[in-house]
Amino acid sequence: MSATENLNPGCVFLPDTSEKVSEAISIFAKNDCKFAIKGGGHSAIPGAASIHDGVLMPMEYINTTEVQLQEGYIRVGAGATLGSVYEALDPYNLSAVIGRYKKVGLGLAVGAGFSYFSNSEGLTIDNVVNYEVVLANGTIVNANASSHNDLFWALKGGNNNFGVVTHFDLATVATDGRVLGGIVYYPESSLDELADVIYDYHVNQAVNDIHTHTLPQYGYNGTTNETINFTPVVYNADLQELPDIMQPWNNTPHYKSTVHNRNYTSLAAELNDGFPDGKFQAQRIMTVYADAQLYKDIWWEFRKWMKNYQDVEGFYGLHCNMPITPRQVTQGILKGTNALGLEDAGNRTLGILYFGVTFDNKADSDRVLPDHDEFVQKMQKLAASRDLLHPYLMLTYSGWNQPVLLSYGEKNLAKLRAVQAIYDPTHVFQRLVPGGQKLPDAKQA
């Protein structure tokens, strides 16, 4: 958990059933008591998974994983970690369209969510078949394609604005039982060449072979002034070597590779290694149309910017570049649509550009965080000047003050407000759950 999330709740309530969550929400609403819901606690947004002086409600005891083989889904408690989902499904040669890190929770299933399988199956939200939700009045409902389908749609991107999700039913994906995957580490001298490989992944590999998956990550260590790239490279099949379409990842000079044949539980555990807890963190996001030169220019600008903070104790910067392909958007439409508003991307790949910073001491926040915000705004203006900026902001990687739900477009925003009026007419989750990305008032649009 990020130190950014280390607030001071007045008390902590640990429910172990949906019914106890229901009782708690009824009490909170009746007494105007502010509260926060904590799943995996992965978000770096202040208050998204904690609260100052209110009630913190961790979901960690609602953590069951129940594989429904005949029905084709796994029922997962809201407090489960993704590692437990992989562990439950691996023995059946199955997996799910969930996040890639072992210790992460299920917040991405109401935000957006990239997966090893996104190039074939779409985003995580598009592969939820049912949400069990506690509403503001304490009622427990199931939201799916045939029951409360308006709420079902709203939860696919609408975050914590409509209720507390206690269980997720996630569609399962058949696998070979084994996967070829690991991390490839590239030195600074390879980064120019690697930028071309990343672009090729976005517009060729991810488009023309839906079994591919990578997560390109540039890292800058302010203490050592060292820059590297460490990219998880995955092919969703029981192979020993990467297919030809992914060979550019091997052919680019690198100093280490852990890519080998394994199960998904092992892969998720390795990708989680080195994920720091207890540091101050901030993240920001932007979306562009895939463009090789823009990708290079933005990365080198970020690297130049990060070098200004070598004196900040424990400073580390991370830049990730992840595609949303036309097929991913189409999968969302075919599976009932979502709230994200990506349909206007047409037949073009979008690049989701992430900018993260971590450091040791809170005292440095006043210096680093406003500069970080300003830098990303500059990059958005750069992309816009080349007619390459897309308005979408991915919730799961967003900064606390980025207007995520506004980025979904006025039509979807109006629909979200209409759903809120039905299921939370007194705005319990707007007023009493201050953390996370909130549904803006009409006057803010």
Coordinates of C-alpha atoms in Angstrom, one line a residue:
M1 CA 0.0 0.0 0.0
S2 CA 1.3 3.5 -0.9
A3 CA 2.2 5.8 1.9
T4 CA -0.1 8.3 0.0
E5 CA -3.0 6.1 1.3
N6 CA -1.8 6.0 4.9
L7 CA -4.5 8.2 6.4
N8 CA -5.9 8.0 10.0
P9 CA -9.4 6.5 10.1
G10 CA -11.5 7.0 13.2
C11 CA -12.1 3.2 13.3
V12 CA -11.9 0.1 11.1
F13 CA -14.7 -2.3 10.4
L14 CA -13.9 -5.7 8.8
P15 CA -17.0 -7.3 7.4
D16 CA -16.8 -11.0 6.4
T17 CA -20.2 -11.3 4.6
S18 CA -22.2 -9.2 2.2
E19 CA -24.9 -9.0 4.8
K20 CA -22.5 -7.3 7.2
V21 CA -21.6 -4.8 4.5
S22 CA -25.3 -4.1 4.1
E23 CA -25.8 -3.4 7.8
A24 CA -22.8 -1.1 7.8
I25 CA -23.9 0.9 4.8
S26 CA -27.3 1.4 6.3
I27 CA -25.8 2.7 9.5
F28 CA -23.3 5.0 7.7
A29 CA -26.1 6.4 5.5
K30 CA -28.5 7.0 8.4
N31 CA -25.9 8.8 10.5
D32 CA -24.1 10.7 7.7
C33 CA -20.9 8.9 8.6
K34 CA -18.1 9.2 6.1
F35 CA -16.3 5.9 5.1
A36 CA -13.9 4.3 2.7
I37 CA -13.8 0.9 1.1
K38 CA -10.5 -0.8 0.7
G39 CA -9.9 -3.8 -1.6
G40 CA -6.3 -4.4 -2.6
G41 CA -5.3 -0.8 -1.7
H42 CA -3.3 -0.5 -4.9
S43 CA -4.4 3.1 -5.8
A44 CA -2.1 6.0 -5.2
I45 CA -5.1 8.4 -5.1
P46 CA -5.3 9.9 -1.5
G47 CA -8.5 8.6 0.1
A48 CA -9.3 6.0 -2.6
A49 CA -8.7 3.2 -0.1
S50 CA -8.5 5.0 3.2
I51 CA -10.0 8.0 5.1
H52 CA -9.2 10.5 7.7
D53 CA -11.5 10.3 10.8
G54 CA -14.2 8.3 9.1
V55 CA -14.7 4.5 9.0
L56 CA -12.3 2.4 7.0
M57 CA -14.0 -0.8 5.7
P58 CA -11.4 -3.2 4.3
M59 CA -12.9 -6.1 2.4
E60 CA -10.1 -8.5 3.0
Y61 CA -12.2 -11.1 4.8
I62 CA -14.6 -11.3 1.8
N63 CA -12.0 -13.1 -0.2
T64 CA -13.4 -16.4 -1.5
T65 CA -12.8 -17.7 -5.0
E66 CA -15.4 -20.2 -6.3
V67 CA -14.8 -21.7 -9.8
Q68 CA -18.1 -22.4 -11.6
L69 CA -16.9 -24.7 -14.4
Q70 CA -20.3 -25.4 -16.0
E71 CA -21.3 -21.7 -16.0
G72 CA -17.9 -20.5 -17.2
Y73 CA -17.1 -18.0 -14.5
I74 CA -15.3 -17.6 -11.2
R75 CA -17.0 -15.8 -8.3
V76 CA -14.5 -13.7 -6.4
G77 CA -14.9 -11.8 -3.2
A78 CA -14.1 -8.1 -3.3
G79 CA -11.2 -8.6 -0.8
A80 CA -9.4 -11.2 -2.9
T81 CA -6.1 -10.6 -4.5
L82 CA -5.4 -11.4 -8.1
G83 CA -2.9 -14.0 -7.1
S84 CA -5.6 -16.1 -5.5
V85 CA -7.7 -15.9 -8.7
Y86 CA -4.8 -17.3 -10.8
E87 CA -4.1 -20.0 -8.1
A88 CA -7.8 -21.1 -8.2
L89 CA -8.0 -21.2 -12.0
D90 CA -4.6 -22.6 -13.1
P91 CA -5.4 -26.3 -12.1
Y92 CA -8.4 -26.2 -14.5
N93 CA -6.4 -24.7 -17.5
L94 CA -8.4 -21.6 -17.1
S95 CA -7.7 -17.9 -16.3
A96 CA -9.5 -14.6 -16.1
V97 CA -9.2 -11.2 -17.7
I98 CA -7.8 -9.5 -14.6
G99 CA -4.7 -7.5 -13.6
R100 CA -1.2 -8.8 -13.9
Y101 CA 0.2 -8.4 -10.4
K102 CA -0.2 -11.0 -7.6
K103 CA -1.0 -8.6 -4.7
V104 CA -3.3 -6.2 -6.5
G105 CA -7.0 -6.3 -5.8
L106 CA -10.1 -6.0 -7.9
G107 CA -10.6 -2.2 -8.2
L108 CA -9.7 -2.4 -11.9
A109 CA -13.0 -4.3 -12.4
V110 CA -15.0 -1.1 -11.8
G111 CA -12.4 1.1 -13.6
A112 CA -11.1 -0.4 -16.8
G113 CA -8.3 -3.0 -16.4
F114 CA -5.6 -4.4 -18.6
S115 CA -4.9 -8.2 -18.6
Y116 CA -2.7 -10.8 -20.2
F117 CA -5.8 -11.5 -22.4
S118 CA -6.9 -8.0 -23.3
N119 CA -5.8 -8.3 -26.9
S120 CA -8.3 -11.1 -27.4
E121 CA -10.9 -10.5 -24.7
G122 CA -11.0 -6.7 -24.1
L123 CA -10.7 -4.9 -20.8
T124 CA -11.4 -6.4 -17.4
I125 CA -14.7 -4.5 -17.0
D126 CA -15.9 -6.1 -20.3
N127 CA -15.4 -9.6 -18.8
V128 CA -17.4 -9.1 -15.6
V129 CA -20.6 -11.1 -16.0
N130 CA -22.2 -10.0 -12.6
Y131 CA -21.6 -7.6 -9.8
E132 CA -23.1 -8.3 -6.4
V133 CA -23.6 -4.8 -5.0
V134 CA -24.8 -3.3 -1.7
L135 CA -26.7 -0.1 -2.5
A136 CA -27.0 3.0 -0.4
N137 CA -30.1 1.8 1.3
G138 CA -28.5 -1.5 2.3
T139 CA -30.2 -3.6 -0.4
I140 CA -28.1 -6.3 -1.9
V141 CA -28.6 -6.7 -5.7
N142 CA -27.0 -8.5 -8.6
A143 CA -26.2 -6.3 -11.6
N144 CA -25.8 -8.2 -14.9
A145 CA -27.0 -8.2 -18.5
S146 CA -30.5 -9.3 -17.5
S147 CA -31.0 -7.8 -14.0
H148 CA -30.3 -4.1 -13.1
N149 CA -28.5 -3.8 -16.5
D150 CA -28.3 0.0 -16.2
L151 CA -26.3 -0.4 -13.0
F152 CA -24.3 -3.2 -14.6
W153 CA -23.3 -0.7 -17.4
A154 CA -22.5 2.1 -14.9
L155 CA -20.2 -0.1 -12.8
K156 CA -18.1 -0.8 -15.9
G157 CA -16.0 2.3 -15.5
G158 CA -18.1 4.2 -12.9
N159 CA -15.9 3.3 -9.9
N160 CA -17.3 3.6 -6.3
N161 CA -20.2 6.0 -7.1
F162 CA -23.1 3.6 -7.1
G163 CA -22.6 1.0 -4.3
V164 CA -20.2 -1.4 -2.7
V165 CA -19.3 -4.4 -4.8
T166 CA -19.0 -7.4 -2.6
H167 CA -18.5 -10.1 -5.2
F168 CA -17.5 -10.2 -8.9
D169 CA -18.4 -13.0 -11.3
L170 CA -15.6 -13.0 -13.8
A171 CA -15.8 -14.9 -17.2
T172 CA -13.1 -17.5 -17.4
V173 CA -10.7 -17.9 -20.4
A174 CA -9.5 -21.3 -21.6
T175 CA -5.7 -21.6 -21.6
D176 CA -3.1 -24.2 -22.5
G177 CA -2.3 -24.5 -18.8
R178 CA 1.1 -23.0 -19.4
V179 CA 2.2 -19.6 -20.7
L180 CA 5.4 -18.3 -22.1
G181 CA 6.3 -15.1 -20.2
G182 CA 8.7 -13.1 -18.0
I183 CA 10.5 -9.8 -17.9
V184 CA 13.1 -8.6 -20.4
Y185 CA 15.6 -6.0 -19.1
Y186 CA 17.1 -3.4 -21.5
P187 CA 20.0 -1.0 -20.9
E188 CA 19.8 2.7 -21.6
S189 CA 21.7 2.2 -24.9
S190 CA 18.8 0.1 -26.3
L191 CA 16.0 2.6 -25.5
D192 CA 15.8 4.3 -28.9
E193 CA 15.6 1.0 -30.7
L194 CA 13.2 -0.3 -28.2
A195 CA 10.8 2.6 -28.8
D196 CA 10.3 1.3 -32.3
V197 CA 9.5 -2.2 -30.9
I198 CA 7.0 -0.7 -28.5
Y199 CA 5.2 1.1 -31.4
D200 CA 5.3 -2.1 -33.4
Y201 CA 3.6 -3.9 -30.5
H202 CA 0.8 -1.4 -30.4
V203 CA 0.0 -1.4 -34.2
N204 CA 1.2 -4.8 -35.3
Q205 CA 1.8 -7.4 -32.7
A206 CA -1.2 -6.6 -30.5
V207 CA -3.4 -6.2 -33.5
N208 CA -2.4 -9.2 -35.7
D209 CA -1.7 -11.8 -33.0
I210 CA -4.2 -11.6 -30.1
H211 CA -2.2 -14.1 -28.0
T212 CA 0.5 -11.4 -27.5
H213 CA 0.9 -9.2 -24.4
T214 CA 3.5 -6.8 -23.2
L215 CA 3.7 -4.0 -20.6
P216 CA 6.5 -1.7 -21.7
Q217 CA 8.0 0.1 -18.6
Y218 CA 10.7 2.7 -18.5
G219 CA 12.3 3.2 -15.0
Y220 CA 14.5 6.0 -13.8
N221 CA 16.4 5.7 -10.5
G222 CA 17.2 9.2 -9.2
T223 CA 19.7 7.8 -6.6
T224 CA 21.9 6.1 -9.3
N225 CA 20.9 8.3 -12.2
E226 CA 20.2 5.1 -14.1
T227 CA 17.5 4.5 -16.7
I228 CA 16.4 1.1 -17.9
N229 CA 13.4 -0.6 -19.5
F230 CA 11.9 -3.7 -18.0
T231 CA 9.1 -5.1 -20.1
P232 CA 6.9 -8.1 -19.2
V233 CA 6.7 -10.1 -22.5
V234 CA 4.0 -12.7 -22.7
Y235 CA 2.6 -15.1 -25.2
N236 CA -0.5 -16.9 -24.1
A237 CA 0.3 -20.4 -25.3
D238 CA 2.3 -23.5 -24.2
L239 CA 5.4 -22.6 -26.1
Q240 CA 9.2 -22.7 -25.4
E241 CA 10.1 -19.8 -27.7
L242 CA 8.5 -16.5 -28.7
P243 CA 6.8 -16.6 -32.1
D244 CA 8.3 -14.6 -35.0
I245 CA 6.0 -11.7 -34.5
M246 CA 7.4 -11.1 -31.0
Q247 CA 11.1 -11.7 -31.8
P248 CA 11.9 -8.0 -31.9
W249 CA 11.8 -8.1 -28.1
N250 CA 14.5 -10.7 -28.2
N251 CA 16.5 -9.1 -31.0
T252 CA 16.8 -5.7 -29.2
P253 CA 20.0 -5.8 -27.1
H254 CA 19.1 -6.7 -23.5
Y255 CA 21.1 -7.8 -20.4
K256 CA 18.6 -10.2 -18.8
S257 CA 15.5 -12.2 -19.7
T258 CA 13.3 -14.3 -17.4
V259 CA 10.9 -15.4 -20.2
H260 CA 10.2 -19.1 -19.8
N261 CA 7.3 -21.6 -19.8
R262 CA 5.3 -21.5 -16.6
N263 CA 1.8 -21.1 -15.2
Y264 CA 0.0 -17.8 -14.7
T265 CA 0.4 -17.9 -10.9
S266 CA 4.1 -17.9 -11.3
L267 CA 4.0 -15.1 -13.9
A268 CA 1.9 -12.9 -11.7
A269 CA 4.2 -13.5 -8.7
E270 CA 7.3 -12.4 -10.7
L271 CA 5.7 -9.3 -12.1
N272 CA 4.7 -8.3 -8.5
D273 CA 8.3 -8.5 -7.3
G274 CA 9.8 -5.1 -6.4
F275 CA 6.5 -3.4 -6.2
P276 CA 7.2 -1.0 -3.3
D277 CA 5.0 -0.5 -0.3
G278 CA 5.2 2.5 2.1
K279 CA 6.6 5.1 -0.4
F280 CA 4.8 8.3 -1.4
Q281 CA 3.4 7.8 -4.8
A282 CA 1.6 9.8 -7.5
Q283 CA 0.4 8.8 -10.9
R284 CA -1.1 10.5 -13.9
I285 CA -2.4 9.3 -17.2
M286 CA -3.1 10.5 -20.7
T287 CA -4.3 8.9 -23.9
V288 CA -3.1 9.4 -27.5
Y289 CA -3.4 7.9 -30.9
A290 CA -0.5 5.5 -31.5
D291 CA 2.4 7.4 -33.0
A292 CA 6.0 6.3 -33.1
Q293 CA 7.6 9.8 -32.9
L294 CA 5.2 11.0 -30.2
Y295 CA 6.0 8.0 -28.1
K296 CA 9.7 8.7 -28.3
D297 CA 9.4 12.4 -27.7
I298 CA 7.2 12.0 -24.6
W299 CA 9.5 9.4 -23.1
W300 CA 12.7 11.5 -23.6
E301 CA 10.9 14.6 -22.2
F302 CA 9.9 12.6 -19.1
R303 CA 13.4 11.3 -18.6
K304 CA 14.8 14.9 -18.9
W305 CA 12.2 16.1 -16.4
M306 CA 12.9 13.3 -13.9
K307 CA 16.6 14.2 -13.7
N308 CA 15.6 17.4 -11.9
Y309 CA 14.8 15.3 -8.8
Q310 CA 18.1 13.4 -8.2
D311 CA 18.3 15.1 -4.9
V312 CA 14.9 13.8 -3.7
E313 CA 15.5 10.9 -1.4
G314 CA 14.3 7.6 -2.9
F315 CA 13.1 9.2 -6.1
Y316 CA 12.0 6.8 -8.8
G317 CA 10.0 7.5 -12.0
L318 CA 8.1 5.1 -14.1
H319 CA 6.6 5.5 -17.6
C320 CA 4.4 2.8 -19.1
N321 CA 2.9 2.6 -22.6
M322 CA -0.1 0.3 -23.1
P323 CA -2.3 -0.1 -26.1
I324 CA -6.1 -0.2 -26.5
T325 CA -6.5 -1.8 -29.9
P326 CA -9.6 -1.6 -32.1
R327 CA -10.5 -5.2 -31.2
Q328 CA -10.4 -4.3 -27.5
V329 CA -13.0 -1.6 -28.1
T330 CA -15.1 -3.9 -30.2
Q331 CA -15.0 -6.6 -27.4
G332 CA -16.5 -4.0 -25.1
I333 CA -19.3 -3.3 -27.5
L334 CA -20.0 -7.0 -28.1
K335 CA -20.1 -7.7 -24.4
G336 CA -22.7 -5.1 -23.6
T337 CA -20.8 -1.8 -23.8
N338 CA -19.2 0.1 -21.0
A339 CA -19.1 3.7 -19.8
L340 CA -15.7 4.6 -21.1
G341 CA -16.7 6.3 -24.4
L342 CA -14.0 4.8 -26.6
E343 CA -16.2 4.0 -29.6
D344 CA -15.0 7.2 -31.4
A345 CA -11.4 5.8 -31.7
G346 CA -12.4 4.1 -34.9
N347 CA -9.9 1.7 -36.4
R348 CA -6.9 3.3 -34.6
T349 CA -4.9 2.0 -31.7
L350 CA -4.8 4.2 -28.6
G351 CA -1.8 4.5 -26.4
I352 CA -2.4 4.7 -22.6
L353 CA 0.6 6.7 -21.3
Y354 CA 1.3 6.4 -17.6
F355 CA 3.6 8.6 -15.5
G356 CA 4.4 7.6 -12.0
V357 CA 6.7 8.9 -9.3
T358 CA 7.7 7.6 -5.9
F359 CA 9.8 9.0 -3.2
D360 CA 10.6 8.5 0.5
N361 CA 9.6 11.7 2.3
K362 CA 6.2 13.4 2.5
A363 CA 8.1 16.8 2.7
D364 CA 9.0 16.4 -0.9
S365 CA 5.4 16.2 -2.1
D366 CA 5.0 20.0 -2.2
R367 CA 7.8 20.2 -4.7
V368 CA 7.4 17.0 -6.8
L369 CA 3.6 16.6 -7.2
P370 CA 2.7 20.0 -8.7
D371 CA 5.6 19.7 -11.1
H372 CA 4.4 16.2 -12.0
D373 CA 1.0 17.5 -12.7
E374 CA 2.3 20.4 -14.8
F375 CA 4.6 18.1 -16.8
V376 CA 1.8 15.8 -17.9
Q377 CA -0.4 18.7 -18.9
K378 CA 2.5 19.9 -21.1
M379 CA 2.6 16.4 -22.7
Q380 CA -1.1 16.6 -23.3
K381 CA -0.6 19.9 -25.1
L382 CA 2.2 18.4 -27.1
A383 CA 0.0 15.6 -28.3
A384 CA -2.9 18.0 -29.0
S385 CA -0.6 20.1 -31.1
R386 CA 0.0 17.1 -33.4
D387 CA -3.7 16.2 -33.4
L388 CA -2.9 13.0 -31.5
L389 CA -4.6 13.6 -28.1
H390 CA -7.6 11.5 -27.2
P391 CA -9.7 12.8 -24.3
Y392 CA -10.1 9.4 -22.4
L393 CA -8.4 9.1 -19.0
M394 CA -8.1 5.6 -17.6
L395 CA -9.4 5.5 -14.1
T396 CA -7.1 2.8 -12.7
Y397 CA -4.0 4.9 -13.5
S398 CA -5.4 8.4 -13.0
G399 CA -4.2 11.2 -10.8
W400 CA -6.5 12.3 -8.0
N401 CA -7.5 15.6 -9.7
Q402 CA -7.7 14.4 -13.3
P403 CA -11.3 14.6 -14.6
V404 CA -11.7 10.9 -15.4
L405 CA -15.5 10.6 -15.6
L406 CA -15.8 13.8 -17.6
S407 CA -13.5 12.2 -20.1
Y408 CA -16.1 9.6 -20.9
G409 CA -18.1 12.2 -22.8
E410 CA -21.3 14.1 -22.0
K411 CA -23.7 11.4 -23.2
N412 CA -22.2 8.7 -21.0
L413 CA -21.9 11.2 -18.1
A414 CA -25.6 12.0 -18.3
K415 CA -26.3 8.3 -18.3
L416 CA -24.2 7.8 -15.2
R417 CA -26.0 10.5 -13.4
A418 CA -29.3 9.0 -14.4
V419 CA -28.2 5.6 -12.9
Q420 CA -27.0 7.4 -9.8
A421 CA -30.5 9.0 -9.4
I422 CA -32.1 5.6 -9.4
Y423 CA -29.8 3.7 -7.2
D424 CA -28.4 6.4 -4.9
P425 CA -30.8 9.3 -5.0
T426 CA -29.5 10.9 -1.8
H427 CA -25.9 10.7 -3.1
V428 CA -24.6 8.6 -0.2
F429 CA -21.5 7.4 -2.2
Q430 CA -20.9 10.9 -3.5
R431 CA -21.1 12.6 -0.1
L432 CA -19.9 10.0 2.4
V433 CA -17.2 8.3 0.3
P434 CA -14.9 11.2 -0.5
G435 CA -12.1 9.1 -2.0
G436 CA -11.6 8.0 -5.6
Q437 CA -12.8 9.4 -8.8
K438 CA -16.2 10.9 -8.1
L439 CA -19.1 11.6 -10.5
P440 CA -19.0 15.3 -11.2
D441 CA -22.0 17.6 -10.7
A442 CA -23.7 18.8 -13.8
K443 CA -22.3 22.3 -13.2
Q444 CA -18.7 20.8 -13.4
A445 CA -19.2 19.4 -16.9

